[in-house]
Amino acid sequence: MQRITAFIRHLYGEPDAFIPLHAPVFAGREREYLCDCVDTTFVSSVGKYVDRFEQMTADYTGAGRAVAVVNGTCALEMALRLLDVGPGDLVLTQALTFVATANAIAHTGATPVFLDSDPDTLGLSPDALLRFLQNDQATGRRVGACVPVHILGHACRIREICEICAAWNIPVVEDAAEALGSTLNGKHLGTFGQVGVLSYNGNKTITTGGGGMLLTDDPALGARAKHLTTTAKQPHPWEFRHDEPGWNFRMPNINAALGCAQMERLDDILRDKREIASAYRDFFTSFNGAQYLDAPTGCDANFWLNTVLFEDNTRRDEFLEFSNAHGVMTRPLWTLMPELPMFRDNARDDLSVARNSCDRAVNLPSGPRLRGVQS
Ligand SMILES: Cc1ncc(COP(=O)(O)O)c(C=O)c1O
């Protein structure tokens, strides 16, 4: 226990101070762009930074279109609505995820079904997906979408998932909220399914304070995403004409300004995070009792959070107690979705892999360091 926390303190060059799980680093033009918003008064729904941030994200990820919204949860909900998911539908996702994935599905009126994960990726298991599809035809309910999650920035087996879903005519919404900067065989995560979603919450690889992004290669879906998230307003120099009940999900200019400055430094941030991952990997190679969860084959991961698996739940809890009591912030994975009261009655698969990983996993401090950063 003590050896791990001492190593983390050494890694972050912090002998005494509190070490957070993931804190943002503002070492670029953040202040300049934020002041520009304040000075010009364009802090809200009008201004140049939203278009710029969307274009930077489309260029970086290779997505045909990127649409910026107020957070990742809204982005997920909107992605599902774009694909006509609604009341009565089932949406297949994984039990091991942050609650936002399941909440977004539930808010469309659809019912999330919780499937198991793969042990090496922690993402949705294509085997579990196929098993469910082959066994569940008796219920007769439409499967409106499948939402695999790229947990911790590691790629799930997304190609296989997309192939299965294509065969069953089910659209895929990729929850890539944690995966900005991660690729699988050179293709950015979030660009495999019909729609992908990113998050810029304060604990993510880069932040806009709060924010999310929809990614799609389908021009019609992209245009519709923009329209629906901006109150479904028809373009006109002064009239207020709205052609359907839309949403006010547009990312404000001041958040997008922060995003532009963060995007300019994304490569530096990723380099630093990958160095941290490499140091953890080396350390745990010669550490008995905890195993480093590396990126899956073919995945160039952002290492959003570095994770280790302890031998059992007791050891995991001992380490959580010790590290947090000694000023090093560590966290378990999330409570599995069907163990939360609102999803207790939802259909689920055998969740043995998800349960086993959850019982043993701890996330370690993984934020980019200030060291070596030019201000
Ligand atoms: C897997 C996953 N999905 C969705 C979200 C929701 O994003 P947001 O917090 O921006 O609403 C998050 C993160 O917070 C997440 O980790």
Coordinates of C-alpha atoms and ligand atoms in Angstrom, one line a residue:
M1 CA 0.0 0.0 0.0
Q2 CA 2.7 2.4 1.1
R3 CA 4.9 1.6 -1.8
I4 CA 2.2 2.5 -4.3
T5 CA 1.3 5.8 -2.7
A6 CA 5.0 6.7 -2.4
F7 CA 5.4 5.9 -6.1
I8 CA 2.4 8.1 -7.0
R9 CA 3.9 11.0 -5.0
H10 CA 7.2 10.6 -6.7
L11 CA 5.5 10.5 -10.2
Y12 CA 3.7 13.7 -9.5
G13 CA 6.6 15.4 -7.8
E14 CA 4.4 16.0 -4.7
P15 CA 6.0 14.8 -1.4
D16 CA 3.1 16.2 0.7
A17 CA 0.3 17.9 -1.1
F18 CA -3.0 16.3 -2.0
I19 CA -3.0 14.6 -5.3
P20 CA -6.3 14.6 -7.2
L21 CA -7.6 11.8 -9.4
H22 CA -7.6 14.1 -12.5
A23 CA -7.3 17.9 -12.4
P24 CA -7.3 20.1 -15.6
V25 CA -4.2 22.0 -16.7
F26 CA -4.7 25.4 -18.2
A27 CA -1.3 26.2 -19.7
G28 CA -2.2 27.6 -23.1
R29 CA -4.4 30.4 -24.3
E30 CA -7.4 29.7 -22.0
R31 CA -7.2 33.0 -20.2
E32 CA -6.8 35.0 -23.5
Y33 CA -9.8 33.3 -25.1
L34 CA -12.0 33.7 -22.0
C35 CA -11.1 37.4 -21.7
D36 CA -12.0 37.8 -25.3
C37 CA -15.5 36.4 -24.6
V38 CA -15.9 38.8 -21.6
D39 CA -14.5 41.8 -23.5
T40 CA -16.7 41.3 -26.5
T41 CA -19.7 40.2 -24.3
F42 CA -20.1 37.1 -26.4
V43 CA -20.3 34.6 -23.5
S44 CA -23.5 32.9 -24.4
S45 CA -25.2 31.4 -27.5
V46 CA -23.5 33.7 -30.0
G47 CA -19.8 33.9 -30.8
K48 CA -17.0 32.5 -32.9
Y49 CA -15.7 29.8 -30.6
V50 CA -18.5 27.2 -30.9
D51 CA -17.9 26.8 -34.7
R52 CA -14.2 26.8 -34.1
F53 CA -14.3 24.2 -31.4
E54 CA -16.6 22.0 -33.5
Q55 CA -14.3 22.3 -36.5
M56 CA -11.2 21.5 -34.4
T57 CA -12.9 18.4 -33.0
A58 CA -14.1 17.2 -36.4
D59 CA -10.6 17.7 -37.8
Y60 CA -8.9 16.0 -34.9
T61 CA -11.3 13.0 -34.7
G62 CA -11.9 12.6 -38.4
A63 CA -15.6 12.8 -37.9
G64 CA -17.6 14.3 -40.7
R65 CA -19.5 16.6 -38.3
A66 CA -19.1 17.6 -34.7
V67 CA -21.9 19.4 -32.8
A68 CA -21.1 20.9 -29.4
V69 CA -23.6 20.7 -26.5
V70 CA -23.8 21.4 -22.8
N71 CA -22.6 18.0 -21.5
G72 CA -22.0 14.4 -22.5
T73 CA -25.2 13.2 -20.9
C74 CA -27.3 15.5 -23.2
A75 CA -25.2 14.5 -26.1
L76 CA -26.0 10.8 -25.5
E77 CA -29.7 11.5 -25.1
M78 CA -29.7 13.6 -28.3
A79 CA -27.8 10.9 -30.1
L80 CA -30.5 8.3 -29.2
R81 CA -33.3 10.7 -30.2
L82 CA -31.7 11.3 -33.5
L83 CA -31.9 7.6 -34.1
D84 CA -35.6 7.6 -33.2
V85 CA -35.2 5.8 -29.9
G86 CA -38.2 6.3 -27.7
P87 CA -40.7 4.8 -25.3
G88 CA -41.2 1.0 -25.6
D89 CA -37.7 0.4 -27.1
L90 CA -34.9 -1.6 -25.5
V91 CA -31.4 -0.1 -25.6
L92 CA -28.6 -2.6 -25.1
T93 CA -25.7 -1.3 -23.1
Q94 CA -23.2 -2.4 -20.4
A95 CA -23.7 -2.8 -16.7
L96 CA -20.2 -1.4 -16.0
T97 CA -20.4 2.3 -16.9
F98 CA -21.0 5.7 -15.3
V99 CA -24.7 6.3 -14.6
A100 CA -25.0 9.0 -17.3
T101 CA -25.1 6.2 -20.0
A102 CA -28.1 4.6 -18.4
N103 CA -29.8 7.9 -17.5
A104 CA -29.6 9.2 -21.1
I105 CA -31.3 6.0 -22.3
A106 CA -34.0 6.2 -19.6
H107 CA -34.7 9.9 -20.4
T108 CA -35.7 9.0 -23.9
G109 CA -38.4 6.7 -22.5
A110 CA -36.5 3.6 -23.6
T111 CA -35.4 0.8 -21.2
P112 CA -31.7 0.1 -20.8
V113 CA -30.7 -3.6 -20.8
F114 CA -27.4 -4.3 -19.0
L115 CA -24.9 -6.7 -20.5
D116 CA -21.5 -8.0 -19.4
S117 CA -18.1 -6.6 -20.3
D118 CA -14.9 -8.1 -21.7
P119 CA -12.2 -8.6 -19.0
D120 CA -9.4 -6.9 -21.1
T121 CA -11.3 -3.8 -22.3
L122 CA -14.1 -3.5 -19.7
G123 CA -16.3 -2.5 -22.6
L124 CA -19.4 -4.2 -23.9
S125 CA -18.8 -7.8 -24.7
P126 CA -19.8 -8.7 -28.3
D127 CA -20.4 -12.2 -27.1
A128 CA -22.9 -11.1 -24.5
L129 CA -24.5 -8.9 -27.1
L130 CA -25.0 -11.7 -29.6
R131 CA -26.2 -14.0 -26.8
F132 CA -28.8 -11.5 -25.8
L133 CA -30.0 -10.9 -29.4
Q134 CA -30.2 -14.6 -30.1
N135 CA -32.1 -15.5 -26.9
D136 CA -34.4 -12.5 -26.5
Q137 CA -36.5 -12.5 -29.6
A138 CA -39.5 -13.9 -27.5
T139 CA -40.0 -10.5 -25.9
G140 CA -40.9 -9.0 -29.2
R141 CA -39.7 -5.5 -28.1
R142 CA -37.8 -3.4 -30.6
V143 CA -34.1 -2.9 -29.9
G144 CA -33.8 0.8 -30.6
A145 CA -30.0 1.1 -30.3
C146 CA -26.9 -0.3 -28.8
V147 CA -24.6 1.9 -26.6
P148 CA -21.2 0.4 -26.0
V149 CA -18.8 2.4 -23.8
H150 CA -15.1 2.9 -24.2
I151 CA -14.3 2.7 -20.5
L152 CA -11.4 4.7 -19.1
G153 CA -10.4 5.6 -22.7
H154 CA -9.8 2.0 -23.7
A155 CA -11.4 0.8 -26.9
C156 CA -14.1 -1.9 -26.6
R157 CA -14.4 -4.5 -29.4
I158 CA -16.2 -1.8 -31.4
R159 CA -15.7 -3.3 -34.9
E160 CA -17.3 -6.6 -33.8
I161 CA -20.1 -4.8 -32.0
C162 CA -20.8 -2.7 -35.2
E163 CA -20.8 -5.8 -37.3
I164 CA -23.3 -7.6 -35.1
C165 CA -25.5 -4.5 -34.9
A166 CA -25.4 -4.1 -38.6
A167 CA -26.6 -7.7 -39.1
W168 CA -29.5 -7.1 -36.7
N169 CA -30.3 -3.6 -38.1
I170 CA -29.5 -1.9 -34.8
P171 CA -27.9 1.6 -34.8
V172 CA -24.8 2.1 -32.6
V173 CA -24.3 5.1 -30.3
E174 CA -20.7 5.0 -29.0
D175 CA -20.2 6.4 -25.6
A176 CA -16.7 7.8 -26.0
A177 CA -17.2 10.3 -23.2
E178 CA -13.9 9.2 -21.7
A179 CA -12.0 8.6 -24.9
L180 CA -11.0 11.8 -26.5
G181 CA -7.5 11.1 -28.0
S182 CA -7.9 7.3 -28.1
T183 CA -7.8 5.4 -31.4
L184 CA -8.3 1.8 -32.5
N185 CA -6.0 0.9 -35.4
G186 CA -5.6 4.6 -36.1
K187 CA -9.4 5.5 -36.1
H188 CA -10.6 7.8 -33.4
L189 CA -13.1 6.2 -30.9
G190 CA -16.6 7.7 -31.3
T191 CA -16.4 7.5 -35.1
F192 CA -17.3 3.8 -35.6
G193 CA -21.0 3.9 -34.8
Q194 CA -23.8 6.0 -36.4
V195 CA -23.2 8.6 -33.7
G196 CA -20.5 9.0 -31.1
V197 CA -20.3 11.2 -27.9
L198 CA -17.5 12.9 -26.1
S199 CA -17.5 14.7 -22.7
Y200 CA -15.6 17.7 -21.5
N201 CA -16.5 17.5 -17.8
G202 CA -13.9 18.9 -15.5
N203 CA -12.3 15.5 -14.8
K204 CA -11.9 14.6 -18.5
T205 CA -8.7 14.7 -20.7
I206 CA -9.6 18.2 -21.7
T207 CA -12.4 20.3 -20.2
T208 CA -14.8 23.1 -21.2
G209 CA -16.1 23.4 -17.6
G210 CA -19.0 21.3 -18.7
G211 CA -19.6 20.2 -22.2
G212 CA -20.2 17.4 -24.7
M213 CA -19.9 16.7 -28.4
L214 CA -21.9 14.6 -30.9
L215 CA -19.8 13.1 -33.7
T216 CA -21.3 11.7 -36.9
D217 CA -20.3 11.0 -40.5
D218 CA -23.9 11.3 -41.6
P219 CA -24.5 14.9 -42.9
A220 CA -28.3 14.6 -42.4
L221 CA -27.9 13.4 -38.7
G222 CA -25.3 16.2 -38.1
A223 CA -27.6 18.9 -39.5
R224 CA -30.5 17.5 -37.5
A225 CA -28.4 17.4 -34.3
K226 CA -27.5 21.0 -34.8
H227 CA -31.1 22.0 -35.4
L228 CA -32.6 20.0 -32.5
T229 CA -30.0 21.2 -30.0
T230 CA -30.5 24.9 -30.9
T231 CA -34.3 25.0 -30.2
A232 CA -35.2 23.8 -33.8
K233 CA -35.0 27.4 -35.0
Q234 CA -35.3 28.1 -38.7
P235 CA -32.7 30.4 -40.0
H236 CA -34.0 34.0 -40.4
P237 CA -32.4 37.4 -39.8
W238 CA -34.9 38.4 -37.1
E239 CA -38.0 36.1 -36.9
F240 CA -38.4 33.4 -34.3
R241 CA -39.7 30.4 -36.2
H242 CA -39.3 27.0 -34.7
D243 CA -40.5 23.9 -36.6
E244 CA -40.7 21.3 -33.8
P245 CA -40.1 21.1 -30.1
G246 CA -36.3 21.5 -29.8
W247 CA -33.8 21.6 -27.0
N248 CA -31.6 24.3 -25.7
F249 CA -28.5 22.1 -25.5
R250 CA -26.1 24.4 -27.4
M251 CA -22.7 24.8 -25.8
P252 CA -22.2 28.5 -24.7
N253 CA -19.4 30.4 -26.5
I254 CA -17.4 30.9 -23.2
N255 CA -17.2 27.1 -22.7
A256 CA -16.2 26.6 -26.3
A257 CA -13.5 29.2 -25.9
L258 CA -12.0 27.1 -23.1
G259 CA -12.3 24.1 -25.4
C260 CA -10.4 25.7 -28.3
A261 CA -7.5 26.6 -26.0
Q262 CA -7.5 23.1 -24.5
M263 CA -7.6 21.5 -28.0
E264 CA -4.5 23.5 -29.0
R265 CA -2.7 21.6 -26.2
L266 CA -4.3 18.2 -26.6
D267 CA -1.2 16.6 -28.0
D268 CA 1.0 17.8 -25.1
I269 CA -1.6 16.6 -22.6
L270 CA -1.8 13.2 -24.2
R271 CA 2.0 12.9 -24.4
D272 CA 2.2 13.6 -20.7
K273 CA -0.7 11.2 -19.8
R274 CA 0.9 8.4 -21.9
E275 CA 4.2 9.0 -20.0
I276 CA 2.4 8.6 -16.7
A277 CA 0.7 5.4 -18.0
S278 CA 4.1 4.1 -19.0
A279 CA 5.6 4.8 -15.5
Y280 CA 2.6 3.0 -13.9
R281 CA 3.0 0.1 -16.2
D282 CA 6.7 -0.3 -15.4
F283 CA 6.1 0.1 -11.6
F284 CA 3.3 -2.6 -11.5
T285 CA 5.3 -5.0 -13.6
S286 CA 7.5 -5.7 -10.6
F287 CA 4.7 -5.2 -8.0
N288 CA 3.1 -8.3 -6.5
G289 CA -0.5 -8.0 -5.6
A290 CA -1.9 -5.6 -8.1
Q291 CA -2.1 -5.9 -11.9
Y292 CA -2.0 -2.9 -14.2
L293 CA -4.9 -2.8 -16.7
D294 CA -3.2 -1.9 -20.0
A295 CA -4.8 -0.7 -23.2
P296 CA -6.2 -3.4 -25.5
T297 CA -4.3 -4.5 -28.6
G298 CA -4.5 -2.0 -31.4
C299 CA -5.7 0.8 -29.1
D300 CA -3.6 3.9 -28.7
A301 CA -5.3 5.0 -25.5
N302 CA -5.5 8.4 -23.9
F303 CA -5.1 6.6 -20.5
W304 CA -7.8 8.9 -19.1
L305 CA -7.6 7.0 -15.8
N306 CA -5.0 4.4 -15.0
T307 CA -6.5 1.3 -13.3
V308 CA -5.1 -1.5 -11.3
L309 CA -6.8 -4.8 -10.2
F310 CA -6.2 -6.0 -6.7
E311 CA -6.4 -9.7 -5.8
D312 CA -9.8 -9.3 -4.2
N313 CA -12.3 -6.9 -2.8
T314 CA -10.7 -6.8 0.7
R315 CA -7.3 -5.7 -0.7
R316 CA -9.0 -3.2 -2.9
D317 CA -10.8 -1.6 0.0
E318 CA -7.6 -1.6 2.1
F319 CA -5.8 0.3 -0.6
L320 CA -8.7 2.8 -1.1
E321 CA -8.7 3.5 2.7
F322 CA -4.9 3.9 2.9
S323 CA -4.4 6.1 -0.2
N324 CA -7.3 8.4 0.5
A325 CA -6.3 8.8 4.1
H326 CA -2.8 9.7 2.9
G327 CA -3.8 12.5 0.5
V328 CA -3.7 10.4 -2.7
M329 CA -7.1 10.4 -4.3
T330 CA -8.1 7.0 -5.7
R331 CA -11.5 5.7 -6.6
P332 CA -13.2 2.4 -7.4
L333 CA -15.1 1.8 -10.6
W334 CA -18.8 2.7 -10.6
T335 CA -21.6 0.6 -8.9
L336 CA -23.0 -1.7 -11.6
M337 CA -26.1 -0.2 -13.1
P338 CA -28.6 -2.9 -12.0
E339 CA -27.4 -2.5 -8.4
L340 CA -28.8 1.1 -8.5
P341 CA -32.4 1.4 -7.2
M342 CA -33.8 2.9 -10.4
F343 CA -32.5 0.1 -12.6
R344 CA -33.0 -2.8 -10.2
D345 CA -35.8 -4.4 -12.3
N346 CA -34.1 -4.0 -15.7
A347 CA -33.2 -7.0 -17.8
R348 CA -29.6 -8.0 -17.5
D349 CA -27.1 -10.6 -18.6
D350 CA -24.8 -12.8 -16.5
L351 CA -22.5 -10.0 -15.2
S352 CA -19.7 -12.0 -13.8
V353 CA -16.9 -10.2 -15.6
A354 CA -18.2 -6.8 -14.8
R355 CA -18.7 -7.8 -11.1
N356 CA -15.3 -9.3 -10.8
S357 CA -13.6 -6.2 -12.3
C358 CA -15.6 -3.9 -10.2
D359 CA -14.8 -5.7 -7.0
R360 CA -11.0 -5.4 -7.6
A361 CA -10.4 -2.2 -9.6
V362 CA -9.0 1.0 -8.4
N363 CA -8.4 4.1 -10.5
L364 CA -5.2 6.0 -9.7
P365 CA -4.3 9.7 -10.1
S366 CA -3.9 10.2 -13.9
G367 CA -4.1 14.0 -14.6
P368 CA -1.5 15.7 -16.8
R369 CA 1.3 17.1 -14.7
L370 CA 2.3 20.8 -14.8
R371 CA 6.0 19.7 -15.0
G372 CA 7.5 20.5 -18.4
V373 CA 4.5 22.6 -19.4
Q374 CA 5.2 26.0 -21.0
S375 CA 3.0 28.8 -19.8
Ligands
LIG1 C1 -18.9 6.8 -19.6 C2 -19.5 8.2 -19.5 N1 -20.7 8.5 -20.2 C3 -21.2 9.7 -20.1 C4 -20.7 10.7 -19.3 C5 -21.4 11.9 -19.2 O1 -20.7 13.1 -19.5 P1 -21.1 14.5 -18.7 O2 -20.5 14.4 -17.4 O3 -20.4 15.5 -19.6 O4 -22.6 14.6 -18.8 C6 -19.5 10.4 -18.6 C7 -18.8 11.4 -17.8 O5 -19.0 12.2 -17.0 C8 -18.9 9.1 -18.7 O6 -17.8 8.8 -18.0

